[in-house]
Short mmCIF file of C-alpha atoms in Angstrom, two decimals:
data_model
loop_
_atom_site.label_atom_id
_atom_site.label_comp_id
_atom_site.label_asym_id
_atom_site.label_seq_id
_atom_site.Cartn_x
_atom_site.Cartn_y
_atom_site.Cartn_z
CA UNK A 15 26.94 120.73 39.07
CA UNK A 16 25.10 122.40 41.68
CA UNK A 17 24.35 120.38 44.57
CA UNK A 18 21.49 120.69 47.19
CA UNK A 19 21.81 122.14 50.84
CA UNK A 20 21.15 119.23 52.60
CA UNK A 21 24.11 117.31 50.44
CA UNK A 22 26.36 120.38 50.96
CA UNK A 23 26.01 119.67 54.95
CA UNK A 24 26.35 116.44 54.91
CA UNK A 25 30.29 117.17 52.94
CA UNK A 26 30.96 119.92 55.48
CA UNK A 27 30.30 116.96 58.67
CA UNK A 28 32.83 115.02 56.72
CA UNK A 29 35.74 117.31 56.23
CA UNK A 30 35.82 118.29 59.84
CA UNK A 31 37.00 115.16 61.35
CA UNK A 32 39.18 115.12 58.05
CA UNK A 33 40.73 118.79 59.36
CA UNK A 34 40.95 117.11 63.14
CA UNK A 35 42.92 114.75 62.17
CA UNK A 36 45.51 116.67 60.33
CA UNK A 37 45.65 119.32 62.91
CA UNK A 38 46.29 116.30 65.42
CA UNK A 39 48.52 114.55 63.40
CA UNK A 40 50.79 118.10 62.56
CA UNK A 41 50.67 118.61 66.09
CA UNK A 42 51.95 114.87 67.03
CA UNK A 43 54.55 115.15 64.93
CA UNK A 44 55.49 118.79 65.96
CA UNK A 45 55.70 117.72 69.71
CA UNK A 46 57.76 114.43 68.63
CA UNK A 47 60.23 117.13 66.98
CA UNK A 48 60.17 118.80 70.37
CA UNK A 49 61.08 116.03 72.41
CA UNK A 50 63.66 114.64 70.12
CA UNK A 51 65.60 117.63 70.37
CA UNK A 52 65.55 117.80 74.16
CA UNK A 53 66.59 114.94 74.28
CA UNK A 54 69.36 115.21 72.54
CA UNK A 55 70.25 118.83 74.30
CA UNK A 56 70.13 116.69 77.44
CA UNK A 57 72.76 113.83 75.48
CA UNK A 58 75.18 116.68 74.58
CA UNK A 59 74.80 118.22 77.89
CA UNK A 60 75.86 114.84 79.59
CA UNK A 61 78.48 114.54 77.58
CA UNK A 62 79.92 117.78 78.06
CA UNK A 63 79.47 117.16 81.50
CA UNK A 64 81.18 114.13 81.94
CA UNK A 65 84.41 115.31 82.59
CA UNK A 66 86.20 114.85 86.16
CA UNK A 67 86.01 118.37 86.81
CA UNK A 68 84.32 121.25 85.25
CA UNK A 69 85.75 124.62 83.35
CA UNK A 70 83.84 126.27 86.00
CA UNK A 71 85.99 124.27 88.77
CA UNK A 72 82.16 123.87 90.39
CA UNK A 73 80.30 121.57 88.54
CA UNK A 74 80.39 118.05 89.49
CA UNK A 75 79.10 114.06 88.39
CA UNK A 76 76.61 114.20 91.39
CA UNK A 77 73.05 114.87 90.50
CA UNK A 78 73.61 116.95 93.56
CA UNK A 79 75.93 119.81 92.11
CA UNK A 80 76.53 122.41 94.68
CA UNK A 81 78.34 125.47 93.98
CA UNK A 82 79.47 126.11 97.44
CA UNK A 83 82.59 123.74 97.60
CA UNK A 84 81.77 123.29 101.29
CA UNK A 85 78.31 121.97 100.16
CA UNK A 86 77.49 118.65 102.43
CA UNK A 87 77.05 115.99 99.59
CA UNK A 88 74.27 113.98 99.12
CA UNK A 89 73.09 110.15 98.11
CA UNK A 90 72.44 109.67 94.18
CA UNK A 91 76.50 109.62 92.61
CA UNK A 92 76.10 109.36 88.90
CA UNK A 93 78.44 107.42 86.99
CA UNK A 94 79.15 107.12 83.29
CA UNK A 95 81.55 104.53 81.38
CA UNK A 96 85.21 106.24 81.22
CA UNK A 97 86.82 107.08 78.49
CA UNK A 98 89.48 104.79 77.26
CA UNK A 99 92.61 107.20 76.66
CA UNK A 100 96.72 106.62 76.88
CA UNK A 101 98.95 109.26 78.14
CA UNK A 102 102.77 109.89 77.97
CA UNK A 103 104.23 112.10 79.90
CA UNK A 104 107.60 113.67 78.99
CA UNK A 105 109.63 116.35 80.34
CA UNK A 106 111.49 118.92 78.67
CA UNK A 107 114.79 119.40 78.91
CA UNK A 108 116.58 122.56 78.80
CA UNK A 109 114.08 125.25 79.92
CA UNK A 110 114.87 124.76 84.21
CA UNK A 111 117.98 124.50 85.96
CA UNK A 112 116.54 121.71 87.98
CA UNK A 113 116.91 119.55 84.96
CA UNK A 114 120.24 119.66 84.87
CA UNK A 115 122.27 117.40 86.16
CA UNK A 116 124.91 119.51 87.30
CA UNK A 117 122.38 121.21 89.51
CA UNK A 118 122.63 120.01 93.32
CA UNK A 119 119.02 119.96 94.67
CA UNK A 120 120.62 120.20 98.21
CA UNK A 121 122.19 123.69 97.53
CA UNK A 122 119.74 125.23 94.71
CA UNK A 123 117.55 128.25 95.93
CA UNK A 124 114.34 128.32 93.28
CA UNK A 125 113.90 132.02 94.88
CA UNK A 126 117.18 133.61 93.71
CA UNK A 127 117.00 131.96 90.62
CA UNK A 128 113.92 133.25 88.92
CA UNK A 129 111.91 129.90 89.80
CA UNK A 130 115.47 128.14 87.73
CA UNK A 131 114.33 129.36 84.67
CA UNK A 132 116.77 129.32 82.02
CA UNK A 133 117.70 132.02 80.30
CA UNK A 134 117.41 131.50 76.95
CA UNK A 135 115.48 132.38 73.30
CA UNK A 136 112.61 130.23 71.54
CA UNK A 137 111.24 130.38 67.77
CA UNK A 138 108.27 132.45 69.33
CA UNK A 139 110.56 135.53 69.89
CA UNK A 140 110.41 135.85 66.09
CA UNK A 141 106.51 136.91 66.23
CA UNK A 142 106.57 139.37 69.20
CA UNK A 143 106.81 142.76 69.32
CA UNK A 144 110.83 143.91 68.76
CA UNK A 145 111.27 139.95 68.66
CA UNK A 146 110.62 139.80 72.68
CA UNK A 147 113.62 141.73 73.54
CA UNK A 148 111.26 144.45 75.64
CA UNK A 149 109.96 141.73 77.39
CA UNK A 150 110.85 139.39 80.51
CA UNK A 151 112.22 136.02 80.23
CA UNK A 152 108.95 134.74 81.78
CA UNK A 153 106.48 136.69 79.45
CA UNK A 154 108.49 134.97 76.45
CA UNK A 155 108.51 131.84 78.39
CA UNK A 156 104.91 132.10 78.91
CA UNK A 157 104.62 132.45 75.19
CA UNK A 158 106.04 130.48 74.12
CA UNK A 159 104.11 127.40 75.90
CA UNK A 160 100.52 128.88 74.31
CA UNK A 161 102.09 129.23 71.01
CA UNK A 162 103.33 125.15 70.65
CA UNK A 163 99.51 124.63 72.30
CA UNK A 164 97.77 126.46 69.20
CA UNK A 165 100.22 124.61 67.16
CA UNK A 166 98.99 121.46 68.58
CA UNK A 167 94.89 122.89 68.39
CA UNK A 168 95.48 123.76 64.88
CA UNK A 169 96.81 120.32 63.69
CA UNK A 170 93.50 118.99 65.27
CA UNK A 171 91.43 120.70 63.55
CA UNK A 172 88.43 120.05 66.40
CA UNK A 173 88.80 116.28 65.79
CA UNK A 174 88.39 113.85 68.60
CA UNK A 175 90.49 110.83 66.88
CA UNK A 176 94.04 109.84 66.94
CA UNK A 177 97.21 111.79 69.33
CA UNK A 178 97.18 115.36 70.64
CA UNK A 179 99.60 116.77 72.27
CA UNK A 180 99.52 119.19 75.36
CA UNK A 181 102.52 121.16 76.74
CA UNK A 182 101.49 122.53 80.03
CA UNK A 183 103.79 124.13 83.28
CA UNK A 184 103.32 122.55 86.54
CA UNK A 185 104.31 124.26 90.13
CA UNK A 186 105.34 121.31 92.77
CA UNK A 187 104.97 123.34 95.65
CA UNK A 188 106.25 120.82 99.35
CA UNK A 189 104.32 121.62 102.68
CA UNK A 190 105.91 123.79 104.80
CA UNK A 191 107.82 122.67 108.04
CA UNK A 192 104.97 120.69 110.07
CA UNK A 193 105.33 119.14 113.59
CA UNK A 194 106.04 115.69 112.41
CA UNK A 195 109.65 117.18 110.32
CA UNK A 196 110.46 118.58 113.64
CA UNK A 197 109.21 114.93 115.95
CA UNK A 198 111.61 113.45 113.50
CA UNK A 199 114.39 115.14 113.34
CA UNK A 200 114.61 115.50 117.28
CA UNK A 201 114.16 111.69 117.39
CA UNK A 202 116.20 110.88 114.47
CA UNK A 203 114.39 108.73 111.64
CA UNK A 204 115.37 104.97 113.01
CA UNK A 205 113.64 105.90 116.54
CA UNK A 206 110.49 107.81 114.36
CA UNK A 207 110.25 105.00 111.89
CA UNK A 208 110.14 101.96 113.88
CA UNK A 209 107.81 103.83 116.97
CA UNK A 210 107.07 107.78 116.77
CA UNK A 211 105.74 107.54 114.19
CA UNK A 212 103.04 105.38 114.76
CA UNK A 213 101.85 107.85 118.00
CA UNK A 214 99.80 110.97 117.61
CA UNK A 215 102.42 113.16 119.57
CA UNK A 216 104.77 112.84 122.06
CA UNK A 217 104.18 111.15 125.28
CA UNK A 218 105.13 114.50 127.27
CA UNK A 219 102.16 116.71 124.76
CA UNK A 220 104.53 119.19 124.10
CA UNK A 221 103.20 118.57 120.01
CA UNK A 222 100.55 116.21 118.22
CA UNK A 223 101.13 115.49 114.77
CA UNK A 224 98.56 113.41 113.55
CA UNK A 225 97.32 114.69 110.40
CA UNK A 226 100.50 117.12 111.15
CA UNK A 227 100.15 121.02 110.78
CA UNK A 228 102.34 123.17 110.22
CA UNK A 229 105.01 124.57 112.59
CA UNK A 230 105.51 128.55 112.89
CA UNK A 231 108.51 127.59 110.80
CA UNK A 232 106.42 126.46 108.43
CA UNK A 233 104.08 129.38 108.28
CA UNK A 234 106.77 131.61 107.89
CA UNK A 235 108.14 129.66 104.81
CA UNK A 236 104.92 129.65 103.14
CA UNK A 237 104.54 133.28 103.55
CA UNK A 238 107.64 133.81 101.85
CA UNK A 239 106.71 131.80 99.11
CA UNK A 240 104.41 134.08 98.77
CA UNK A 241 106.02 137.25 99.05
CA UNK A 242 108.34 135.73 96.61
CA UNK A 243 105.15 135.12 93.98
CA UNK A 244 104.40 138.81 94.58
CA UNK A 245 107.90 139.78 93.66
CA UNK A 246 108.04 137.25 90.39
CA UNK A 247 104.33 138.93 89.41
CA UNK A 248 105.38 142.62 89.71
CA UNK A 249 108.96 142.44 88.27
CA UNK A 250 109.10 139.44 85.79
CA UNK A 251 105.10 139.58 84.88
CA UNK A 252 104.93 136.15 85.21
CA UNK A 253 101.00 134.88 84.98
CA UNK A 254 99.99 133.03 88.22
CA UNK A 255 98.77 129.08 87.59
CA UNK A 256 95.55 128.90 86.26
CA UNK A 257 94.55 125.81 88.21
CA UNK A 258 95.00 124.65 91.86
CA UNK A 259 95.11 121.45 93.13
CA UNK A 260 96.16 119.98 96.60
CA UNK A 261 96.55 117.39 99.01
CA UNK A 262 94.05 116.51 101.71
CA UNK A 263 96.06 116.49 104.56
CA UNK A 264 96.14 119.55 106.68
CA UNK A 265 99.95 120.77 105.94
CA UNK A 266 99.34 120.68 102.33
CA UNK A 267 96.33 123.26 102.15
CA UNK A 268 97.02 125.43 105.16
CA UNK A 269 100.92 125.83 102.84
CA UNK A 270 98.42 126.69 100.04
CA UNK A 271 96.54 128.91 101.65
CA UNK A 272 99.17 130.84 102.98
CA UNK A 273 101.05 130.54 99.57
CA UNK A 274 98.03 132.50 97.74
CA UNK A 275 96.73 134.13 100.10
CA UNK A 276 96.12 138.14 98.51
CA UNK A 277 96.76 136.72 94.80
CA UNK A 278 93.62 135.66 93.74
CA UNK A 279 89.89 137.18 94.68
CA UNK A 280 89.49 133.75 95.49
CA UNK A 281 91.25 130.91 96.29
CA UNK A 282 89.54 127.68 95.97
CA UNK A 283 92.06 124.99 94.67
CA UNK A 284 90.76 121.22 94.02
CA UNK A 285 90.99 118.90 97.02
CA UNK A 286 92.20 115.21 95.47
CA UNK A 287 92.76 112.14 97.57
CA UNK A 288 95.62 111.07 95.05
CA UNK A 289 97.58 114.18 95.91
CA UNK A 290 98.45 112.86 99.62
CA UNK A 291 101.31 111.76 100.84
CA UNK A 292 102.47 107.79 100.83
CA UNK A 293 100.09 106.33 103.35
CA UNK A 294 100.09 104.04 106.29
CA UNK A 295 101.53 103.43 110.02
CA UNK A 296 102.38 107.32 110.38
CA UNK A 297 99.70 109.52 111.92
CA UNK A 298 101.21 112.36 110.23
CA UNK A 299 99.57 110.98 107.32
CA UNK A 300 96.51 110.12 108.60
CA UNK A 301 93.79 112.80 107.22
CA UNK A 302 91.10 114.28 108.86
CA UNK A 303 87.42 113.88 108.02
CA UNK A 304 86.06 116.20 104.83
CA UNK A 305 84.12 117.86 107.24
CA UNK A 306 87.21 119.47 109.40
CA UNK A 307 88.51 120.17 105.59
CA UNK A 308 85.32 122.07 105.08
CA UNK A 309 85.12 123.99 108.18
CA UNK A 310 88.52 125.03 108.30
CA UNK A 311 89.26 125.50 104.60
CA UNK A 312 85.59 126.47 103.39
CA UNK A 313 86.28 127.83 99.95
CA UNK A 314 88.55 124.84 98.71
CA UNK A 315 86.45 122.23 96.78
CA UNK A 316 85.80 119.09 98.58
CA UNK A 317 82.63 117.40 96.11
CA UNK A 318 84.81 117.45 93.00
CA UNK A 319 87.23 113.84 93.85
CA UNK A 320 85.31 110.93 94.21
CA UNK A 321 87.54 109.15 95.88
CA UNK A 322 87.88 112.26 98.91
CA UNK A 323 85.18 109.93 101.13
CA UNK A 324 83.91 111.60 104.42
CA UNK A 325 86.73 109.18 106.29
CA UNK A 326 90.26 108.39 105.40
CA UNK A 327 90.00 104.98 103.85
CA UNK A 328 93.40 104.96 101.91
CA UNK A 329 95.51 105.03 105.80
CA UNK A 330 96.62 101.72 107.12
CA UNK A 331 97.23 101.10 110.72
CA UNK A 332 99.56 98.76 110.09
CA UNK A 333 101.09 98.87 107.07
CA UNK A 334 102.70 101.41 104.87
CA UNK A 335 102.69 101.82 101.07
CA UNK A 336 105.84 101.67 99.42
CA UNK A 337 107.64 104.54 97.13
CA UNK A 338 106.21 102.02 93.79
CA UNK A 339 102.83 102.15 95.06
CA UNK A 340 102.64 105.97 95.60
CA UNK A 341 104.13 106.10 91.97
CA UNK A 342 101.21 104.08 90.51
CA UNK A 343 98.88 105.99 92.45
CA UNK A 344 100.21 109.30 91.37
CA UNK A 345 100.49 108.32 87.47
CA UNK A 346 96.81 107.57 88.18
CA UNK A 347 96.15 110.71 89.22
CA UNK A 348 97.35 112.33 86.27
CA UNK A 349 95.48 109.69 84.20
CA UNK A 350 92.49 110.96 86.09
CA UNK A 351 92.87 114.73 85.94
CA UNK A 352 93.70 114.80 82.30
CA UNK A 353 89.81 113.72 81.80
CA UNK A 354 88.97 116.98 82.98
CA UNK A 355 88.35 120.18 80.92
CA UNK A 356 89.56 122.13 83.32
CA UNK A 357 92.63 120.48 83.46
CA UNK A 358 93.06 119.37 79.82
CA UNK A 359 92.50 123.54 78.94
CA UNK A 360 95.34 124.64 81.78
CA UNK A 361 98.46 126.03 80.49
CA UNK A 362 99.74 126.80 84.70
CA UNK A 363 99.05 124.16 87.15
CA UNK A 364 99.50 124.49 90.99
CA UNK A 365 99.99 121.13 92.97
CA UNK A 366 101.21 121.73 96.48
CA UNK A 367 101.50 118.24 98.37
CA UNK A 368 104.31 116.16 100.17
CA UNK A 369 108.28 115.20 99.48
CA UNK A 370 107.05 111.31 98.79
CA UNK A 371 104.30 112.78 96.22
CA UNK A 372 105.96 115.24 94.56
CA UNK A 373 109.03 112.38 94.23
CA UNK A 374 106.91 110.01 92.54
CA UNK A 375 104.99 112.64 90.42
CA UNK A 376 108.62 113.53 88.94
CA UNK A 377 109.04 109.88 88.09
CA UNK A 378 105.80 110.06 86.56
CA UNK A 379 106.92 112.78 84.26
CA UNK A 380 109.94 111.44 83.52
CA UNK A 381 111.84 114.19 85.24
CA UNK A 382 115.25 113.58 87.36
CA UNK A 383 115.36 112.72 90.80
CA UNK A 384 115.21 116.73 92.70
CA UNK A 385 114.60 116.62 96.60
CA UNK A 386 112.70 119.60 97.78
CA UNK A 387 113.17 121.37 101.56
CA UNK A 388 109.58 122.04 102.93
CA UNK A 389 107.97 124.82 101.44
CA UNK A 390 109.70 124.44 98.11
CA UNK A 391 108.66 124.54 94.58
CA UNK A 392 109.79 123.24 91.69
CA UNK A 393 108.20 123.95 88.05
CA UNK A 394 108.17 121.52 85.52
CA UNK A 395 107.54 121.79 81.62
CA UNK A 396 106.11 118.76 80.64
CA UNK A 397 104.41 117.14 77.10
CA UNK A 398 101.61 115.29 77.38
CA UNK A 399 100.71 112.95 74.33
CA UNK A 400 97.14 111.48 74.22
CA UNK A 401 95.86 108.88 71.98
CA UNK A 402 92.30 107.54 71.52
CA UNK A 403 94.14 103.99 70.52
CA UNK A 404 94.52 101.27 73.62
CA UNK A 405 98.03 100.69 74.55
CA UNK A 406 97.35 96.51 74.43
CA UNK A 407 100.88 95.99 76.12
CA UNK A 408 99.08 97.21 79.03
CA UNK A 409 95.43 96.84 78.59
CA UNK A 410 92.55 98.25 81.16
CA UNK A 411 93.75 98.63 84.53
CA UNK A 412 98.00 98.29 83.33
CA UNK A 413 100.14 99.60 86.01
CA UNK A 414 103.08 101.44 84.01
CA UNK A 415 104.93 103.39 86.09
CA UNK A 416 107.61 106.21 85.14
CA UNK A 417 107.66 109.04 82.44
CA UNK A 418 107.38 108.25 79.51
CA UNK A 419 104.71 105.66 79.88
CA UNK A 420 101.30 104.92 78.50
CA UNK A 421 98.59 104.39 81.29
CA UNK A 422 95.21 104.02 80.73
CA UNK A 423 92.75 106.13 83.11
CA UNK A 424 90.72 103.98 85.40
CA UNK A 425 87.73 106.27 84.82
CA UNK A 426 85.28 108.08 87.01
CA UNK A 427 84.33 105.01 89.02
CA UNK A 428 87.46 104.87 90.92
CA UNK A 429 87.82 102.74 93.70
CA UNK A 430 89.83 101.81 96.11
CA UNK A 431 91.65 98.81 94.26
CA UNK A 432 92.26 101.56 91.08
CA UNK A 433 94.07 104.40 93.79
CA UNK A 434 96.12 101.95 95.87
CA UNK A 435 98.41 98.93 95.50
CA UNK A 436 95.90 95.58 95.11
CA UNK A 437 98.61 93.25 96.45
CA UNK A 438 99.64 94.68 99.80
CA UNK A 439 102.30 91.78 100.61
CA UNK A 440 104.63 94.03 99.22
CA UNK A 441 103.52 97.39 101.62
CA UNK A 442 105.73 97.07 105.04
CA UNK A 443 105.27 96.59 108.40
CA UNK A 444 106.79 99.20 110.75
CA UNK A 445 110.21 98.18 111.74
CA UNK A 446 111.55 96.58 114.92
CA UNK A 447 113.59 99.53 117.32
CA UNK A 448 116.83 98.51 118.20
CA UNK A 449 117.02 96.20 121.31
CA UNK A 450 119.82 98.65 122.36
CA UNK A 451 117.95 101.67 121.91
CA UNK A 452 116.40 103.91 124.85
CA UNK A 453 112.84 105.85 123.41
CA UNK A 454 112.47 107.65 126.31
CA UNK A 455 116.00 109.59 125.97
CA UNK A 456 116.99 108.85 122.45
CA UNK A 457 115.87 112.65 121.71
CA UNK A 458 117.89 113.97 124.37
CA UNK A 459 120.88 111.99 123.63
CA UNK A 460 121.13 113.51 119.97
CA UNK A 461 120.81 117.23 121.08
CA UNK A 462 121.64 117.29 124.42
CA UNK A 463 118.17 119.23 125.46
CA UNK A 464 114.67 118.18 125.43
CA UNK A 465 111.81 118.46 122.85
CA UNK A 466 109.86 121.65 124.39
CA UNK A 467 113.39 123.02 123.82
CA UNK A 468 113.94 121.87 120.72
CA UNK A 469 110.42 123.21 119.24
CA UNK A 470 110.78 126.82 120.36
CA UNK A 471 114.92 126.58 119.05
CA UNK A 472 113.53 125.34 115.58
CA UNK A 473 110.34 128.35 115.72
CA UNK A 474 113.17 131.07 116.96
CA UNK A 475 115.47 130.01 114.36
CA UNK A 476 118.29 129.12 117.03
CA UNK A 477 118.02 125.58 115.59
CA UNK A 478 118.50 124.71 111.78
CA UNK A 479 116.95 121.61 111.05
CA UNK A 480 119.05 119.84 108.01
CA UNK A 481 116.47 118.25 105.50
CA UNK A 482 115.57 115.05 104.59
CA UNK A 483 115.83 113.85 101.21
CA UNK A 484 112.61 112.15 99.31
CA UNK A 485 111.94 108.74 101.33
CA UNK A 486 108.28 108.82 100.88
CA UNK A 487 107.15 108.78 104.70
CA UNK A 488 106.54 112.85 105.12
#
């Protein structure tokens, strides 16, 4: 049926707005599409940015990500609910001399003794070329660590749920010789404990050792540390760490610095708060602001720790943390760091710190007691066992201390109360001096000469200081 003109226009007026409104409603749901899967780019992109620290070692949980680590930060800290993991740490026996009992820390040299690795074969030989017998015993080493690590990826399969395992190598590197070791040893550590060490320096200025650098000494030990990394990389091939972290106080990263210095095409280790040395009454532990870390060390990075506040906040005037406390704090810190990709992916981790620290890390990781002189390392092969299940023995916020132990991570918005000891009853006073004892001449006494003497005898090598085992206070 034909139909007339003025019909036919009156049809095409109403399938227009019918055409409109499909085009508009296609296009609604078109741009709905759109947004939905921004959105969710942005989700995944949180998540994946979540972690403590980035792969890139730059990226941080500030909306204000700066990739110069010496970046002033800026108000608007984002924070996101932590994960809920355990962790058990366990080290291996067998593959260092310094976990052996019959090794005397006091008398073992980690520099004539190939870093005390032992010499000895693994399964992995089997699947290198001529069964690893072309190659050095820290290239075999070396593979032998990433071959139980693809084990481990392997049996997870990509899945999030239920235990992994990690096997990673950590360097414990100590300071080197700062001006507080020497104020101590001249004084002797009853007259430094219970008054020295409470002062910024001596009351004749010959030193200052608040926030203590290091001594000459100390310079030089560091710089043979890292001749001694040269050596180990040109005749063993050994792999340098793939991962730096270090303490905030000045003796710790100026030891770094030194320690890598010509190894890398850039140095820039992570600065944590945790990694300091057991806090309180001694000025040597006092740190300086972030801003003197930033000026004087400008490529480490300073915006990754959350708890690395413009102003030390952890040192007490009065009272000092005890050895327990500095364990908690650093089984935190290895709660915390293990939230990272960039840690979590490490094979070779660098830590250089203090005597106290690296003591309770080794407790921590279930490792023997193994005192360190300053500028020391130790390496340590350790197994790290995560699960997504609670330990409820424990619950959110336990305190186990030790290797061996399942912690769970207080989470990204550390505080205060999460680093340190809540109940500081238990953290001591400084100690009362002898009534018999003379502080103006007890230095004197003990070596007969008098401490701008003493200084320039321990820089010219003409005096040997002996060492102090682990006590916690430098």
């Amino acid at each position: 049926m034909l139909l007339d003109s003025s019909h036919r226009k009156a049809h095409r007026r109403w399938r227009v707005p019918t055409r409109i409104c499909r085009t508009t409603i296609a296009i609604q749901l078109l741009l709905l599409l759109t947004v939905s899967l921004v959105v969710c780019g942005l989700l995944e992109a949180s998540d994946a940015g979540a972690s403590f620290l980035s792969m890139s070692g730059q990226k941080v949980l500030d909306v204000h990500t700066d990739p110069d680590p010496g970046a002033q930060d800026s108000p608007g800290h984002v924070q996101s609910k932590p994960n809920l993991h355990k962790y058990t740490y366990t080290t291996l026996p067998g593959y260092f001399l310094q976990d052996d009992p019959a090794t005397k820390p006091g008398s073992f040299e980690f520099m004539k003794t190939n870093f005390g690795l032992v010499q000895r074969s693994y399964d992995s030989d089997e699947n290198l070329p001529n069964k690893g017998r072309d190659m050095t015993a820290w290239q075999r080493f070396e593979n032998h660590i990433t071959t139980l690590n693809r084990a481990e990826e392997r049996k997870r399969h990509g899945s999030e749920e239920g235990s992994h395992t990690r096997y990673k190598l950590l360097f414990l590197g100590r300071h080197g010789n700062g001006y507080h070791n020497i104020a101590e040893r001249y004084y002797g550590s009853e007259a430094w404990d219970c008054h020295y060490s409470a002062l910024d320096g001596d009351p004749e200025h010959v030193m200052v050792w608040s926030d203590a650098h290091l001594s000459k000494e100390g310079r030089r030990q560091a710089a043979e540390v890292n001749d001694f990394w040269k050596a180990q990389i040109k005749g063993q091939k050994m792999s340098l760490p793939q991962t730096y972290f270090v303490s905030p106080l000045d003796r710790a990263m100026e030891t770094a610095q030194i320690t890598f210095k010509g190894l890398l095409d850039k140095f820039d280790p992570t600065v944590m708060e945790r990694l300091r040395e057991g806090t309180g009454i001694h000025t040597c532990d006092r740190r300086s602001d972030v801003s003197y870390i930033r000026d004087h060390y400008p490529d480490f990075i300073t915006t990754q720790d959350p708890l690395l506040t413009e102003s030390d906040e952890f040192w007490d005037p009065d009272l000092r943390e005890p050895d327990d406390a500095v364990t908690t704090r650093l089984g935190k810190l290895f709660d915390q760091l293990m939230q990272s990709e960039k840690f979590k992916n490490s094979e070779r981790i660098s830590f250089t710190s203090h005597s106290g620290a690296i003591g309770a890390t080794l407790r921590v990781l279930g490792h023997r007691s193994f005192s360190l002189g300053t500028g020391a390392v130790i390496p340590v092969f350790v197994k790290v066992e995560t699960s997504k299940e609670l330990d409820k023995r424990h619950g959110v916020g336990g305190q186990g201390e030790g290797g061996n132990h399942a912690k769970v991570v207080d989470g990204q918005d550390a505080s205060l109360a999460d680093t340190m000891a809540v109940d500081k009853s238990k953290w001591g006073k400084i100690p009362s001096c002898p009534a018999d004892m003379d502080l103006k001449t007890v230095g004197q006494k003990r070596w007969k000469m008098d401490l701008k003497d003493f200084v320039t005898g321990v820089e010219n090598g003409t005096v040997q200081l002996e060492e102090v085992a682990f006590r916690g206070v430098h």
